[in-house]
Structures are given as structure tokens and as C-alpha cells.
Amino acid sequence: MTSIAALNAADRATFVAAIGFAFEDSPWIAEAAWERRPFDSVDGLHAALGDVVAGAPEERQIALIAAHPDLAGRVARTGRLTPASRDEQASAGLDRLAPEQIARFDEANTAYRVRFGFPFVIAVRGRDQAAILAALERRSRNERDVEIALALAEIAQIARLRLEGAVSA
Ligand code: GUN
């Protein structure tokens, strides 16, 4: 656990090392948000990080979405997830799927990727595997712009939950 006061006093590298993980494999967001110190709260920090994402060009936003591994996918099954993603996927039971469920996820993840060119992202904490698979199949029918916006909103929620576990007021 770090604190808002410690983050406000941190140099850029320390800041990024402490909270960069809130956005999957995308330390550029924390690097840019560091310029916006001081933060008055976890809310304020989260809002500043969100502003960086919102102000980024669409290609960077899509690179952020694309940094996420498929849920219950090959990266997960071969033990190569980031610790945050591993914990989230385990909390939703995605590390304990039966072979038929894995096959359904693989099929739906692939169809989603083929349609949009990026992976399906959803904040999985508090959802079970049936709800996640239903959302994956439902969202596959959306328009691409809608999915970009939804994925970024889910990523903001994932970051919020990650920050809450790592930063105290
Ligand atoms: N939701 C929470 N963590 C992840 C992740 O690592 N990948 C995807 N696709 N969605 C997530």
C-alpha cells in the first residue's frame, strides 16, 4: 500500500512503479498523470489518469485496449498474466473453467477480435463467468465506436479497483 501523500512526493519513476500497473501494460498513462500532482484523494488521482486516457489519440486508446490479454485465453492458461489480471480472472472463476467453457470463451473471444481488431475487456471483479460470457456475446454485436467507448469505461473501472487495492487516502 502506498498513500496519496507518498505519491504526491514521489519522483516520476517511483510514481509509475507504484501505480503504473493500474492500466494493463500501459505505464505511459501514469507517466503523464504524474505531471498533474498533487492529488487530493484516490478519486482525484483516478480522474487525472482518466483525463490522460481521454486526451490520448484514438490509436493510443486502442493500444491500451489491445494491451489486455483475452479472458480465460491462452496467456492466462500458460501462466503469463500480470498479477493484477491473474487475481481478477481468478476472482471471477475464469481460472477454473471446464474444457467446454474454455472452448466457448475461445470462440467468442476470437469472434470479437476478428470483428473489432482488439480484445474484449470487461471489469470482471464481482461478475461470474456466465455473466462475463453473456456480455462478451452480447457486446460482439455492437458497433465499433460503441465498443471502444465501453472498453475504455471498463478499463477505467478496472483501474479504479486496482488503485483502491494499492493506494490509501
Ligand atoms: N478485465 C480485467 N482484467 C482483464 C484482463 O486482463 N483482460 C481482459 N480482457 N479483461 C480484463
PDB file of C-alpha atoms and ligand atoms in Angstrom:
ATOM      1  CA  MET A   1       0.000   0.000   0.000  1.00  0.00           C
ATOM      2  CA  THR A   2       1.165   3.490  -0.758  1.00  0.00           C
ATOM      3  CA  SER A   3      -0.607   6.734   0.166  1.00  0.00           C
ATOM      4  CA  ILE A   4      -1.739   9.835  -1.690  1.00  0.00           C
ATOM      5  CA  ALA A   5       0.818  11.862   0.297  1.00  0.00           C
ATOM      6  CA  ALA A   6       3.634   9.482  -0.710  1.00  0.00           C
ATOM      7  CA  LEU A   7       2.549   9.600  -4.362  1.00  0.00           C
ATOM      8  CA  ASN A   8       2.423  13.396  -4.297  1.00  0.00           C
ATOM      9  CA  ALA A   9       6.025  13.428  -3.024  1.00  0.00           C
ATOM     10  CA  ALA A  10       7.295  10.724  -5.394  1.00  0.00           C
ATOM     11  CA  ASP A  11       9.554  11.231  -8.393  1.00  0.00           C
ATOM     12  CA  ARG A  12       8.170  10.056 -11.720  1.00  0.00           C
ATOM     13  CA  ALA A  13       9.826   6.614 -11.695  1.00  0.00           C
ATOM     14  CA  THR A  14       8.633   5.854  -8.155  1.00  0.00           C
ATOM     15  CA  PHE A  15       5.141   7.053  -9.013  1.00  0.00           C
ATOM     16  CA  VAL A  16       4.973   4.863 -12.116  1.00  0.00           C
ATOM     17  CA  ALA A  17       6.385   1.874 -10.215  1.00  0.00           C
ATOM     18  CA  ALA A  18       3.660   2.294  -7.566  1.00  0.00           C
ATOM     19  CA  ILE A  19       0.552   2.801  -9.685  1.00  0.00           C
ATOM     20  CA  GLY A  20       1.503   2.186 -13.318  1.00  0.00           C
ATOM     21  CA  PHE A  21       0.040  -1.331 -13.076  1.00  0.00           C
ATOM     22  CA  ALA A  22      -3.481   0.126 -12.741  1.00  0.00           C
ATOM     23  CA  PHE A  23      -3.555   0.206 -16.564  1.00  0.00           C
ATOM     24  CA  GLU A  24      -2.539  -3.104 -18.114  1.00  0.00           C
ATOM     25  CA  ASP A  25       0.936  -2.898 -19.630  1.00  0.00           C
ATOM     26  CA  SER A  26       0.493   0.851 -20.281  1.00  0.00           C
ATOM     27  CA  PRO A  27       2.827   2.847 -17.990  1.00  0.00           C
ATOM     28  CA  TRP A  28       2.537   5.930 -20.261  1.00  0.00           C
ATOM     29  CA  ILE A  29      -0.716   6.810 -18.500  1.00  0.00           C
ATOM     30  CA  ALA A  30       0.848   7.080 -15.041  1.00  0.00           C
ATOM     31  CA  GLU A  31       3.896   8.799 -16.557  1.00  0.00           C
ATOM     32  CA  ALA A  32       1.711  11.582 -17.943  1.00  0.00           C
ATOM     33  CA  ALA A  33      -0.575  11.800 -14.886  1.00  0.00           C
ATOM     34  CA  TRP A  34       2.471  12.406 -12.648  1.00  0.00           C
ATOM     35  CA  GLU A  35       2.610  15.925 -14.142  1.00  0.00           C
ATOM     36  CA  ARG A  36      -0.819  16.610 -12.638  1.00  0.00           C
ATOM     37  CA  ARG A  37       0.194  16.226  -8.982  1.00  0.00           C
ATOM     38  CA  PRO A  38      -0.766  16.967  -6.297  1.00  0.00           C
ATOM     39  CA  PHE A  39      -3.844  14.773  -5.917  1.00  0.00           C
ATOM     40  CA  ASP A  40      -6.266  15.323  -3.068  1.00  0.00           C
ATOM     41  CA  SER A  41      -7.632  11.773  -2.967  1.00  0.00           C
ATOM     42  CA  VAL A  42      -7.814   8.436  -4.754  1.00  0.00           C
ATOM     43  CA  ASP A  43     -10.763   9.933  -6.652  1.00  0.00           C
ATOM     44  CA  GLY A  44      -8.615  12.841  -7.802  1.00  0.00           C
ATOM     45  CA  LEU A  45      -5.805  10.513  -8.867  1.00  0.00           C
ATOM     46  CA  HIS A  46      -8.228   8.296 -10.758  1.00  0.00           C
ATOM     47  CA  ALA A  47      -9.759  11.315 -12.502  1.00  0.00           C
ATOM     48  CA  ALA A  48      -6.311  12.558 -13.579  1.00  0.00           C
ATOM     49  CA  LEU A  49      -5.434   9.142 -15.007  1.00  0.00           C
ATOM     50  CA  GLY A  50      -8.771   9.079 -16.805  1.00  0.00           C
ATOM     51  CA  ASP A  51      -8.081  12.517 -18.274  1.00  0.00           C
ATOM     52  CA  VAL A  52      -4.801  11.249 -19.733  1.00  0.00           C
ATOM     53  CA  VAL A  53      -6.624   8.373 -21.442  1.00  0.00           C
ATOM     54  CA  ALA A  54      -9.455  10.628 -22.650  1.00  0.00           C
ATOM     55  CA  GLY A  55      -6.952  13.112 -24.096  1.00  0.00           C
ATOM     56  CA  ALA A  56      -4.888  10.482 -25.906  1.00  0.00           C
ATOM     57  CA  PRO A  57      -5.261   9.935 -29.652  1.00  0.00           C
ATOM     58  CA  GLU A  58      -7.583   7.086 -30.613  1.00  0.00           C
ATOM     59  CA  GLU A  59      -4.681   4.899 -31.731  1.00  0.00           C
ATOM     60  CA  ARG A  60      -3.225   5.047 -28.216  1.00  0.00           C
ATOM     61  CA  GLN A  61      -6.614   4.324 -26.696  1.00  0.00           C
ATOM     62  CA  ILE A  62      -6.866   1.271 -28.915  1.00  0.00           C
ATOM     63  CA  ALA A  63      -3.322   0.211 -27.969  1.00  0.00           C
ATOM     64  CA  LEU A  64      -4.462   0.407 -24.321  1.00  0.00           C
ATOM     65  CA  ILE A  65      -7.438  -1.845 -25.051  1.00  0.00           C
ATOM     66  CA  ALA A  66      -5.168  -4.177 -27.033  1.00  0.00           C
ATOM     67  CA  ALA A  67      -2.763  -4.492 -24.079  1.00  0.00           C
ATOM     68  CA  HIS A  68      -5.330  -6.708 -22.340  1.00  0.00           C
ATOM     69  CA  PRO A  69      -4.998 -10.479 -22.656  1.00  0.00           C
ATOM     70  CA  ASP A  70      -8.068 -12.489 -23.607  1.00  0.00           C
ATOM     71  CA  LEU A  71     -10.146 -13.509 -20.609  1.00  0.00           C
ATOM     72  CA  ALA A  72      -9.608 -17.219 -19.955  1.00  0.00           C
ATOM     73  CA  GLY A  73      -7.317 -17.167 -23.004  1.00  0.00           C
ATOM     74  CA  ARG A  74      -4.023 -18.761 -23.917  1.00  0.00           C
ATOM     75  CA  VAL A  75      -1.923 -16.198 -21.999  1.00  0.00           C
ATOM     76  CA  ALA A  76      -3.944 -16.962 -18.869  1.00  0.00           C
ATOM     77  CA  ARG A  77      -3.688 -20.702 -19.349  1.00  0.00           C
ATOM     78  CA  THR A  78       0.081 -20.582 -19.735  1.00  0.00           C
ATOM     79  CA  GLY A  79       0.566 -18.565 -16.549  1.00  0.00           C
ATOM     80  CA  ARG A  80       1.803 -15.378 -18.219  1.00  0.00           C
ATOM     81  CA  LEU A  81      -0.758 -12.885 -16.872  1.00  0.00           C
ATOM     82  CA  THR A  82       0.182  -9.790 -14.910  1.00  0.00           C
ATOM     83  CA  PRO A  83      -0.504 -10.344 -11.180  1.00  0.00           C
ATOM     84  CA  ALA A  84      -3.452  -7.923 -11.301  1.00  0.00           C
ATOM     85  CA  SER A  85      -5.089  -9.644 -14.269  1.00  0.00           C
ATOM     86  CA  ARG A  86      -4.459 -13.090 -12.752  1.00  0.00           C
ATOM     87  CA  ASP A  87      -6.165 -12.099  -9.474  1.00  0.00           C
ATOM     88  CA  GLU A  88      -9.129 -10.552 -11.318  1.00  0.00           C
ATOM     89  CA  GLN A  89      -9.651 -13.531 -13.569  1.00  0.00           C
ATOM     90  CA  ALA A  90      -9.368 -15.904 -10.594  1.00  0.00           C
ATOM     91  CA  SER A  91     -11.902 -13.824  -8.613  1.00  0.00           C
ATOM     92  CA  ALA A  92     -14.426 -14.464 -11.379  1.00  0.00           C
ATOM     93  CA  GLY A  93     -13.590 -18.183 -11.555  1.00  0.00           C
ATOM     94  CA  LEU A  94     -12.039 -17.873 -15.020  1.00  0.00           C
ATOM     95  CA  ASP A  95      -9.038 -19.948 -13.897  1.00  0.00           C
ATOM     96  CA  ARG A  96     -11.285 -22.915 -13.096  1.00  0.00           C
ATOM     97  CA  LEU A  97     -13.347 -23.370 -16.261  1.00  0.00           C
ATOM     98  CA  ALA A  98     -14.307 -26.745 -17.676  1.00  0.00           C
ATOM     99  CA  PRO A  99     -12.893 -27.542 -21.143  1.00  0.00           C
ATOM    100  CA  GLU A 100     -16.264 -26.843 -22.809  1.00  0.00           C
ATOM    101  CA  GLN A 101     -16.421 -23.398 -21.185  1.00  0.00           C
ATOM    102  CA  ILE A 102     -12.849 -22.645 -22.258  1.00  0.00           C
ATOM    103  CA  ALA A 103     -13.840 -23.565 -25.798  1.00  0.00           C
ATOM    104  CA  ARG A 104     -16.819 -21.166 -25.655  1.00  0.00           C
ATOM    105  CA  PHE A 105     -14.619 -18.339 -24.398  1.00  0.00           C
ATOM    106  CA  ASP A 106     -12.030 -19.040 -27.093  1.00  0.00           C
ATOM    107  CA  GLU A 107     -14.654 -18.995 -29.814  1.00  0.00           C
ATOM    108  CA  ALA A 108     -16.344 -15.822 -28.541  1.00  0.00           C
ATOM    109  CA  ASN A 109     -13.044 -14.009 -27.863  1.00  0.00           C
ATOM    110  CA  THR A 110     -11.861 -14.815 -31.386  1.00  0.00           C
ATOM    111  CA  ALA A 111     -15.116 -13.652 -32.990  1.00  0.00           C
ATOM    112  CA  TYR A 112     -14.920 -10.411 -31.002  1.00  0.00           C
ATOM    113  CA  ARG A 113     -11.274  -9.815 -32.007  1.00  0.00           C
ATOM    114  CA  VAL A 114     -11.995 -10.515 -35.662  1.00  0.00           C
ATOM    115  CA  ARG A 115     -14.880  -8.020 -35.655  1.00  0.00           C
ATOM    116  CA  PHE A 116     -13.180  -5.157 -33.769  1.00  0.00           C
ATOM    117  CA  GLY A 117      -9.430  -5.726 -34.039  1.00  0.00           C
ATOM    118  CA  PHE A 118      -8.922  -5.623 -30.272  1.00  0.00           C
ATOM    119  CA  PRO A 119      -9.771  -7.922 -27.336  1.00  0.00           C
ATOM    120  CA  PHE A 120     -12.930  -7.959 -25.245  1.00  0.00           C
ATOM    121  CA  VAL A 121     -12.348  -6.069 -21.976  1.00  0.00           C
ATOM    122  CA  ILE A 122     -14.690  -6.013 -19.005  1.00  0.00           C
ATOM    123  CA  ALA A 123     -14.117  -5.388 -15.294  1.00  0.00           C
ATOM    124  CA  VAL A 124     -14.513  -8.961 -14.104  1.00  0.00           C
ATOM    125  CA  ARG A 125     -14.421  -8.476 -10.329  1.00  0.00           C
ATOM    126  CA  GLY A 126     -17.891  -9.135  -8.919  1.00  0.00           C
ATOM    127  CA  ARG A 127     -19.080 -10.866 -12.100  1.00  0.00           C
ATOM    128  CA  ASP A 128     -19.274 -14.604 -12.628  1.00  0.00           C
ATOM    129  CA  GLN A 129     -18.218 -16.485 -15.720  1.00  0.00           C
ATOM    130  CA  ALA A 130     -21.791 -16.806 -17.067  1.00  0.00           C
ATOM    131  CA  ALA A 131     -22.331 -13.019 -16.861  1.00  0.00           C
ATOM    132  CA  ILE A 132     -18.943 -12.362 -18.488  1.00  0.00           C
ATOM    133  CA  LEU A 133     -19.592 -14.772 -21.358  1.00  0.00           C
ATOM    134  CA  ALA A 134     -23.084 -13.312 -21.875  1.00  0.00           C
ATOM    135  CA  ALA A 135     -21.617  -9.779 -22.020  1.00  0.00           C
ATOM    136  CA  LEU A 136     -18.938 -10.958 -24.462  1.00  0.00           C
ATOM    137  CA  GLU A 137     -21.513 -12.497 -26.795  1.00  0.00           C
ATOM    138  CA  ARG A 138     -23.887  -9.517 -26.479  1.00  0.00           C
ATOM    139  CA  ARG A 139     -21.219  -6.838 -26.953  1.00  0.00           C
ATOM    140  CA  SER A 140     -19.889  -8.617 -30.056  1.00  0.00           C
ATOM    141  CA  ARG A 141     -22.949  -7.268 -31.865  1.00  0.00           C
ATOM    142  CA  ASN A 142     -22.206  -3.603 -31.057  1.00  0.00           C
ATOM    143  CA  GLU A 143     -20.799  -1.034 -33.446  1.00  0.00           C
ATOM    144  CA  ARG A 144     -17.044  -0.496 -33.169  1.00  0.00           C
ATOM    145  CA  ASP A 145     -17.287   3.062 -31.782  1.00  0.00           C
ATOM    146  CA  VAL A 146     -19.643   1.884 -29.063  1.00  0.00           C
ATOM    147  CA  GLU A 147     -17.252  -0.926 -28.144  1.00  0.00           C
ATOM    148  CA  ILE A 148     -14.252   1.432 -27.971  1.00  0.00           C
ATOM    149  CA  ALA A 149     -16.173   3.645 -25.536  1.00  0.00           C
ATOM    150  CA  LEU A 150     -17.403   0.678 -23.474  1.00  0.00           C
ATOM    151  CA  ALA A 151     -13.950  -0.898 -23.317  1.00  0.00           C
ATOM    152  CA  LEU A 152     -12.414   2.394 -22.119  1.00  0.00           C
ATOM    153  CA  ALA A 153     -15.129   2.724 -19.456  1.00  0.00           C
ATOM    154  CA  GLU A 154     -14.442  -0.837 -18.280  1.00  0.00           C
ATOM    155  CA  ILE A 155     -10.703  -0.097 -18.210  1.00  0.00           C
ATOM    156  CA  ALA A 156     -11.389   2.966 -16.025  1.00  0.00           C
ATOM    157  CA  GLN A 157     -13.351   0.713 -13.661  1.00  0.00           C
ATOM    158  CA  ILE A 158     -10.557  -1.898 -13.616  1.00  0.00           C
ATOM    159  CA  ALA A 159      -8.060   0.880 -12.807  1.00  0.00           C
ATOM    160  CA  ARG A 160     -10.307   2.159 -10.019  1.00  0.00           C
ATOM    161  CA  LEU A 161     -10.421  -1.256  -8.367  1.00  0.00           C
ATOM    162  CA  ARG A 162      -6.662  -1.733  -8.785  1.00  0.00           C
ATOM    163  CA  LEU A 163      -5.963   1.693  -7.242  1.00  0.00           C
ATOM    164  CA  GLU A 164      -8.268   1.001  -4.311  1.00  0.00           C
ATOM    165  CA  GLY A 165      -6.146  -2.047  -3.534  1.00  0.00           C
ATOM    166  CA  ALA A 166      -2.883  -0.139  -3.757  1.00  0.00           C
ATOM    167  CA  VAL A 167      -3.392   3.440  -2.532  1.00  0.00           C
ATOM    168  CA  SER A 168      -4.738   4.646   0.807  1.00  0.00           C
ATOM    169  CA  ALA A 169      -6.118   8.116   1.395  1.00  0.00           C
TER     170      ALA A 169
HETATM  171  N1  GUN B   1     -10.740  -7.361 -17.114  1.00  0.00           N
HETATM  172  C1  GUN B   1      -9.964  -7.317 -16.013  1.00  0.00           C
HETATM  173  N2  GUN B   1      -8.733  -7.724 -16.284  1.00  0.00           N
HETATM  174  C2  GUN B   1      -8.732  -8.047 -17.601  1.00  0.00           C
HETATM  175  C3  GUN B   1      -7.742  -8.556 -18.464  1.00  0.00           C
HETATM  176  O1  GUN B   1      -6.590  -8.773 -18.084  1.00  0.00           O
HETATM  177  N3  GUN B   1      -8.130  -8.792 -19.754  1.00  0.00           N
HETATM  178  C4  GUN B   1      -9.377  -8.548 -20.203  1.00  0.00           C
HETATM  179  N4  GUN B   1      -9.659  -8.829 -21.470  1.00  0.00           N
HETATM  180  N5  GUN B   1     -10.324  -8.056 -19.427  1.00  0.00           N
HETATM  181  C5  GUN B   1      -9.981  -7.824 -18.131  1.00  0.00           C
END
